[in-house]
mmCIF file of C-alpha atoms in Angstrom:
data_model
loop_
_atom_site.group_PDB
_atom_site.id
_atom_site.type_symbol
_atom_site.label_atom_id
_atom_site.label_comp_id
_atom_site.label_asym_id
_atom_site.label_seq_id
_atom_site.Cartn_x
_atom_site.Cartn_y
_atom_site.Cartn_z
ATOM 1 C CA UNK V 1 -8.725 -17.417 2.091
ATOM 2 C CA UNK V 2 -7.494 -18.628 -0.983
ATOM 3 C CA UNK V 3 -5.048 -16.659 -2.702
ATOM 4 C CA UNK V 4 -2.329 -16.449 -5.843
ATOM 5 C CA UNK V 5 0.361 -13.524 -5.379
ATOM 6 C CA UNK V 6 2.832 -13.119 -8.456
ATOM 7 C CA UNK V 7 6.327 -11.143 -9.053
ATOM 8 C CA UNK V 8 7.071 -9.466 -10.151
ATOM 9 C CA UNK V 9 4.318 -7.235 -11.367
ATOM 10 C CA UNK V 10 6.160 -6.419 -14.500
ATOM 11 C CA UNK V 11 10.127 -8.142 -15.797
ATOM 12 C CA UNK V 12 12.382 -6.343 -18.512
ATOM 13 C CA UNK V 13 14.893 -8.589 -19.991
ATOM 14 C CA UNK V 14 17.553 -8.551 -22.899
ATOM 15 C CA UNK V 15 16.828 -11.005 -25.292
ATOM 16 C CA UNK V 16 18.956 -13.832 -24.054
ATOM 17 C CA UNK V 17 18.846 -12.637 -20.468
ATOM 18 C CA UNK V 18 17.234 -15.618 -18.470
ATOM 19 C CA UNK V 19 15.238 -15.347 -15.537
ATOM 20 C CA UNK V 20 12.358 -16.492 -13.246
ATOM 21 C CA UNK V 21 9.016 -15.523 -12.919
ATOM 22 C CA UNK V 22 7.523 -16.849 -9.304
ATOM 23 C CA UNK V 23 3.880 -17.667 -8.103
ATOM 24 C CA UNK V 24 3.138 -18.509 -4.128
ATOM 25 C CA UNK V 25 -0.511 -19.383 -3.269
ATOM 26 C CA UNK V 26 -2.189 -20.057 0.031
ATOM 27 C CA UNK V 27 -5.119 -22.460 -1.035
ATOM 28 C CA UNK V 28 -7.115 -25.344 1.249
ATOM 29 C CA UNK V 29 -6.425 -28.554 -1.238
ATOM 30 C CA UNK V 30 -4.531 -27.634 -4.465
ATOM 31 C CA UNK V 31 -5.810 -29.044 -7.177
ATOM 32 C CA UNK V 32 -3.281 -28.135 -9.672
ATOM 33 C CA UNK V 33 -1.128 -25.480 -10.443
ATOM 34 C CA UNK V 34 -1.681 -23.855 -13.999
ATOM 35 C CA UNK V 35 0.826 -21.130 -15.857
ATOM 36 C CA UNK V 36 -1.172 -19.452 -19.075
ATOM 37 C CA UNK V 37 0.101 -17.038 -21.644
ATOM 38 C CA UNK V 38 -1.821 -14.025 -22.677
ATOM 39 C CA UNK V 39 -1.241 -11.806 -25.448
ATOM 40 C CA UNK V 40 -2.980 -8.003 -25.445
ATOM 41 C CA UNK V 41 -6.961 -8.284 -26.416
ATOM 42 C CA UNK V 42 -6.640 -12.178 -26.147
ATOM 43 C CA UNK V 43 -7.616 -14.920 -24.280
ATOM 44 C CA UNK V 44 -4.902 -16.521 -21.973
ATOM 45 C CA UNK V 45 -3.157 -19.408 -23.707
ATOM 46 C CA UNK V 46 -2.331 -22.607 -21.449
ATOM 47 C CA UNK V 47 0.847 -23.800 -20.903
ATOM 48 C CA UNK V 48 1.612 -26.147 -18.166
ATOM 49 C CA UNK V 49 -0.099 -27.856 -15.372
ATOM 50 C CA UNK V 50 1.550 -29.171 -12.131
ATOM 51 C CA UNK V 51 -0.171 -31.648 -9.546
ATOM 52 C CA UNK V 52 2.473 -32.274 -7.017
ATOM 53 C CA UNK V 53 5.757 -30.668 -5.081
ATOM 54 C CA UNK V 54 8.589 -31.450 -6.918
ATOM 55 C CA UNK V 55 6.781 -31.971 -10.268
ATOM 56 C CA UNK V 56 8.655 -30.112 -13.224
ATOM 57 C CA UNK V 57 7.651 -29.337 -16.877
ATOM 58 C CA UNK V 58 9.006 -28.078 -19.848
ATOM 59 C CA UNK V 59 7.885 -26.317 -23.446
ATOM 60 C CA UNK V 60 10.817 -24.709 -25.609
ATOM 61 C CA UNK V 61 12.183 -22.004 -23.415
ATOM 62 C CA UNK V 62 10.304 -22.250 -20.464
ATOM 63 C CA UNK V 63 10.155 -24.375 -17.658
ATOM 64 C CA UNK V 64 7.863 -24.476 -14.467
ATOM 65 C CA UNK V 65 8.357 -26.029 -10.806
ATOM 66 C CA UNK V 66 6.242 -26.631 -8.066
ATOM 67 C CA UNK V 67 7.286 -26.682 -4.251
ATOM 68 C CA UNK V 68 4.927 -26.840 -1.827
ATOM 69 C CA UNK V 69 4.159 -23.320 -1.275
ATOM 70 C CA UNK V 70 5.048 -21.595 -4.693
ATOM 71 C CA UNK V 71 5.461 -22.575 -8.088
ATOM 72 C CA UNK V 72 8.389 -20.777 -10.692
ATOM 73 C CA UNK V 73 8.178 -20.204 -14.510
ATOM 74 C CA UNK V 74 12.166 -20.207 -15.589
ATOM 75 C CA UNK V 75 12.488 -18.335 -19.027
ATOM 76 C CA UNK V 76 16.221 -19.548 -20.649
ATOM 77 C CA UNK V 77 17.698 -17.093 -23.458
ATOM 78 C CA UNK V 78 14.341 -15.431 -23.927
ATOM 79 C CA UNK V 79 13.537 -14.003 -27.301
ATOM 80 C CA UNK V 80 10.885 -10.586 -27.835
ATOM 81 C CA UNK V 81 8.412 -13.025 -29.100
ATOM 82 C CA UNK V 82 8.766 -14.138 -25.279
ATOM 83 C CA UNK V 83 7.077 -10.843 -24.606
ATOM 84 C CA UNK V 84 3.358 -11.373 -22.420
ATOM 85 C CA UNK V 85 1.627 -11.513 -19.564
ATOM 86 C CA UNK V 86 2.266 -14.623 -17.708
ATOM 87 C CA UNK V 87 -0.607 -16.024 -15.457
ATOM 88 C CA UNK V 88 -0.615 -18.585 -12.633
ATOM 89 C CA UNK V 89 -3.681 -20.039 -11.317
ATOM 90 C CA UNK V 90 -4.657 -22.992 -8.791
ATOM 91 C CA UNK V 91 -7.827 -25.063 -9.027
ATOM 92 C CA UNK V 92 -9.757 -24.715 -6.130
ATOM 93 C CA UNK V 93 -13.510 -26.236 -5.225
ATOM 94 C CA UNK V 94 -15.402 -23.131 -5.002
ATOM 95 C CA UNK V 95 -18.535 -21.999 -5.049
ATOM 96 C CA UNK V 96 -19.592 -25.532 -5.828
ATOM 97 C CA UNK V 97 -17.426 -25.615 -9.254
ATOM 98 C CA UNK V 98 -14.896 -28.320 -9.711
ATOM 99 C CA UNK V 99 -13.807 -26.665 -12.681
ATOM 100 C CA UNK V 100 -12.948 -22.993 -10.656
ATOM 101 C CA UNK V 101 -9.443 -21.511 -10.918
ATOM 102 C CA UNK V 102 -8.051 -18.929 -9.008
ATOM 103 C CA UNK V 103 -5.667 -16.563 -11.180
ATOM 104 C CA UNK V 104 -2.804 -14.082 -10.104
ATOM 105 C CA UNK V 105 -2.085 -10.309 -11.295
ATOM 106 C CA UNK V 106 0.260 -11.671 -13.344
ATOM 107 C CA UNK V 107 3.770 -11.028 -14.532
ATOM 108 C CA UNK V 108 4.140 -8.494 -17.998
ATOM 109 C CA UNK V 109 7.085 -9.911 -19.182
ATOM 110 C CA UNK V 110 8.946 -7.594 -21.734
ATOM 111 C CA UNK V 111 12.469 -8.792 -24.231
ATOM 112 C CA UNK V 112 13.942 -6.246 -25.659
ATOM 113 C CA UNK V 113 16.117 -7.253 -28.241
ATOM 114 C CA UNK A 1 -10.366 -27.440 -35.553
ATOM 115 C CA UNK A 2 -11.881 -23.983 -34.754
ATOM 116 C CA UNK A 3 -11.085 -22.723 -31.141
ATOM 117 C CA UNK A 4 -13.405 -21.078 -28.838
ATOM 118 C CA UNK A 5 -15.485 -18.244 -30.047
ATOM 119 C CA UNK A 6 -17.311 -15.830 -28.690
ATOM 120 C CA UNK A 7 -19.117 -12.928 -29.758
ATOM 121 C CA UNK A 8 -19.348 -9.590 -29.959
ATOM 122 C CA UNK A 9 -15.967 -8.973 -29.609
ATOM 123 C CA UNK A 10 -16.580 -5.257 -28.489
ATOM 124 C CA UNK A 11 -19.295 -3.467 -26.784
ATOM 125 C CA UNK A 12 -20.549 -0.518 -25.989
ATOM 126 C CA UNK A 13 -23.738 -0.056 -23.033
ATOM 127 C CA UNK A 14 -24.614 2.606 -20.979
ATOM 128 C CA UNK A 15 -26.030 1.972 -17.318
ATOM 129 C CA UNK A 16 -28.701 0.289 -16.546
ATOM 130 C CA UNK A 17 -29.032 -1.742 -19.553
ATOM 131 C CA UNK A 18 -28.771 -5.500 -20.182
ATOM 132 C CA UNK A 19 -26.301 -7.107 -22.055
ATOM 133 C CA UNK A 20 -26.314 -10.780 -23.602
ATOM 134 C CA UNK A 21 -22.488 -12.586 -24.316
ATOM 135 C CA UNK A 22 -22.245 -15.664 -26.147
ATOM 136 C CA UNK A 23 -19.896 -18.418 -26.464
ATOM 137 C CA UNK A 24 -18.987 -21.740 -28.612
ATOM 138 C CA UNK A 25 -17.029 -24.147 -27.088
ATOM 139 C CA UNK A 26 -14.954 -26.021 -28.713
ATOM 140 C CA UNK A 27 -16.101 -29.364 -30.426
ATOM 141 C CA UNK A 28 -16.643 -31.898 -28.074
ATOM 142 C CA UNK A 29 -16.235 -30.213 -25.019
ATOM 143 C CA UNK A 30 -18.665 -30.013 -22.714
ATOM 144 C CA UNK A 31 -18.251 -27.567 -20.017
ATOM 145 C CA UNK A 32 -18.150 -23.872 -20.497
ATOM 146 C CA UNK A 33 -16.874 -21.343 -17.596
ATOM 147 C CA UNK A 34 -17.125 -17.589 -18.084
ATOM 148 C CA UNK A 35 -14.608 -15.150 -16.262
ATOM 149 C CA UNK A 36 -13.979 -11.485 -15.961
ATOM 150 C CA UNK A 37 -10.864 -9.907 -16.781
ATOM 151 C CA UNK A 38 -10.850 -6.061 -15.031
ATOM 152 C CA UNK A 39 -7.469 -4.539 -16.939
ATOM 153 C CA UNK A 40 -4.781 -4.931 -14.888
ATOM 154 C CA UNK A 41 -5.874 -7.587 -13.047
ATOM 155 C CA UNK A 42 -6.310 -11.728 -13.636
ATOM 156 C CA UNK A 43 -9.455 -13.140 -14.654
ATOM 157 C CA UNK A 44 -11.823 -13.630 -11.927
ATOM 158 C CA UNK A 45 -14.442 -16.772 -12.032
ATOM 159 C CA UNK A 46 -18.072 -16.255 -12.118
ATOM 160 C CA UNK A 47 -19.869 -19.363 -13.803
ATOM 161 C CA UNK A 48 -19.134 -23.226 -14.504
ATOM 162 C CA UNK A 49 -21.394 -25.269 -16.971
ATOM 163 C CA UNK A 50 -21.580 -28.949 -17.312
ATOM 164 C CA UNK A 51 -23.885 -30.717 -19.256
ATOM 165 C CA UNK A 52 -26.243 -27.738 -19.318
ATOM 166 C CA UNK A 53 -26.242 -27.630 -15.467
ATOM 167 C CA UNK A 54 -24.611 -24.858 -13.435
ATOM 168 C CA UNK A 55 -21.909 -26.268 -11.720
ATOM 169 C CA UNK A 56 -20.340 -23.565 -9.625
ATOM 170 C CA UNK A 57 -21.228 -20.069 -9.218
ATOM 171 C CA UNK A 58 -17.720 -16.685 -8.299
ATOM 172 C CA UNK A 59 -18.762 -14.245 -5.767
ATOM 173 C CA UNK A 60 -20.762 -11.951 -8.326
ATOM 174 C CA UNK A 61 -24.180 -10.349 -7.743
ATOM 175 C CA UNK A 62 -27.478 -12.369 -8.748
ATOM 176 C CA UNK A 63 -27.675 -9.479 -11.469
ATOM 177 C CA UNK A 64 -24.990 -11.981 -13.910
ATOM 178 C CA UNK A 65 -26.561 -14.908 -15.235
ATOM 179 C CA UNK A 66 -26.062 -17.487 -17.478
ATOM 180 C CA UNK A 67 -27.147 -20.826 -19.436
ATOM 181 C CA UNK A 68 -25.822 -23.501 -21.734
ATOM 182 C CA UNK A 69 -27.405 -24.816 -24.496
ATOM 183 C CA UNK A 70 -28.147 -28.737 -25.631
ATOM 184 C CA UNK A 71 -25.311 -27.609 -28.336
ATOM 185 C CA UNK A 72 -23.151 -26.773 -25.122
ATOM 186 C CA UNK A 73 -22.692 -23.006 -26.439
ATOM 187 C CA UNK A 74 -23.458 -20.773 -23.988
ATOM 188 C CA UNK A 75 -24.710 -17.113 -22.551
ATOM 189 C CA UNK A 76 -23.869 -14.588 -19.925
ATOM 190 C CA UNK A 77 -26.307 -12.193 -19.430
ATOM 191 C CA UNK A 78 -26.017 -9.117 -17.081
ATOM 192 C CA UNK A 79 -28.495 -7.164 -16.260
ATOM 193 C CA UNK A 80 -28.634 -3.522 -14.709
ATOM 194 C CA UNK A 81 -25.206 -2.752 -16.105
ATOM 195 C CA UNK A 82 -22.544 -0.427 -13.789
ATOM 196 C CA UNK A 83 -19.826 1.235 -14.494
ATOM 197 C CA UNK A 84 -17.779 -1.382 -12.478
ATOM 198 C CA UNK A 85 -18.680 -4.244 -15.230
ATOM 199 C CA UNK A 86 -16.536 -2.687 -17.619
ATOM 200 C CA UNK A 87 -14.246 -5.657 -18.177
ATOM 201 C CA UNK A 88 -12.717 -8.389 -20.644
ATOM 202 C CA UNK A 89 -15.448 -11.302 -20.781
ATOM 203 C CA UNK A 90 -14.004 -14.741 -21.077
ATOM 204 C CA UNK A 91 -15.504 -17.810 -22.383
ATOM 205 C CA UNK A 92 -13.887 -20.949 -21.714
ATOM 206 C CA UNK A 93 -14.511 -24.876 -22.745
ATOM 207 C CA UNK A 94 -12.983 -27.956 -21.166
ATOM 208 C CA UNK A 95 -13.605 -31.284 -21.915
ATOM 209 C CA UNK A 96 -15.000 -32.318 -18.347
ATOM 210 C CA UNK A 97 -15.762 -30.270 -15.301
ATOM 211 C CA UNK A 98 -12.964 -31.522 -13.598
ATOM 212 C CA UNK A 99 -9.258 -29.578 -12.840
ATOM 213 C CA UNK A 100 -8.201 -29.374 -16.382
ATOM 214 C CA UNK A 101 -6.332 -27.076 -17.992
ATOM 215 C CA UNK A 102 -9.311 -24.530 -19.798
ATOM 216 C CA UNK A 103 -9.304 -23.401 -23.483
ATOM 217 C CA UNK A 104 -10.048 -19.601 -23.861
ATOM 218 C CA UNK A 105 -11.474 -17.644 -26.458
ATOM 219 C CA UNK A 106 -10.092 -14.228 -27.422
ATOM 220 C CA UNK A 107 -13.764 -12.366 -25.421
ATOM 221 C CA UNK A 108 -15.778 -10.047 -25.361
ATOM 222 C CA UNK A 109 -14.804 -6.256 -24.152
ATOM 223 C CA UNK A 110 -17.578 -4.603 -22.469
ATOM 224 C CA UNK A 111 -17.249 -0.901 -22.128
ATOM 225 C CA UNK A 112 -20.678 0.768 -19.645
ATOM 226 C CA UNK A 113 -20.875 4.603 -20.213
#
């Protein structure tokens, strides 16, 4: 079964205080591996995609890697506007959709400052 | 360029009745997929549009339905409302049907009394 497990469930940092978010998934043919913002009562936000192991991306303060198995979002000197939920998700052919993604719990990420 | 939009943004239904969610993709894009969002939890596929065809279908009950329009908007419509469908609504648009990464709109939350 196909599956995205995040932790952890929730992260409190100092501002400045960097860290790493992580994302493993079990799925039968990844068809990329997506990280997405969301901010309370909205819609998630993307951020990055990743195709292949070993693949690495980068947007201001963040920066996500892919391996095989699991995929990290790395957060350098986070600042509170830092402060979400951060999704992964794989893409997945399911239920006939090629367009289907598969989303985690998520991570709450909170930076205090 | 306006973003996804969908509408209401809040809603109240008791059980039993029907409910109707709608959704503008952005311009130019052409496939629509709707998710729910139970608090707490990642969003959770249940339709994929493409060129006013249904392209994939989540594991919901045959009581959620849905349809896009020659404008590529789009509905959800659930009928015989539950407690259990109390959820975030998301609309999302992507310029194919493909593994892409999905724009969201901010959705609709359904409350069932």
């Amino acid at each position: 079964e196909d599956q995205v497990t995040q932790s952890p469930e929730a992260l409190r940092l100092q501002e400045g205080e960097s860290s790493s978010l992580n994302c493993s998934y079990t799925v039968s043919g990844l068809r990329g591996l997506f990280w997405y913002r969301q901010d309370p009562g909205k819609g998630p936000e993307f951020l990055f995609t990743l195709y292949s192991a070993g693949e690495e991306k980068e947007k201001e303060r963040l920066k996500a890697t892919l391996t095989k198995k699991e995929s990290f979002l790395h957060i350098t000197a986070p600042k509170p506007e830092d402060s979400a939920t951060y999704l992964c998700a794989v893409g997945v052919n399911y239920g006939g959709s090629q367009g289907n993604l598969i989303f985690g719990k998520g991570t709450k990420l909170s930076v205090k400052p | 360029d306006a973003g996804v939009t969908q509408s209401p943004t809040h809603l109240i239904k008791t059980r039993g009745q029907h409910v109707t969610l709608r959704c503008s993709p952005i311009s130019g894009h052409k496939s629509v997929s709707w998710y729910q969002q139970v608090l707490g939890q990642g969003p959770q596929f249940i339709f994929q549009y493409y060129e006013k065809e249904e392209r994939g279908r989540g594991n919901f009950p045959d009581r959620f339905s849905a349809r896009q329009f020659p404008n590529y908007s789009s509905e959800l419509n659930v009928n015989a409302l539950l407690l259990g469908d109390s959820a975030l609504y998301l609309c999302a648009s992507s310029l194919t049907a493909g593994h892409e990464k999905l724009f969201f709109g901010s959705g609709t939350q359904l409350s069932v009394l």
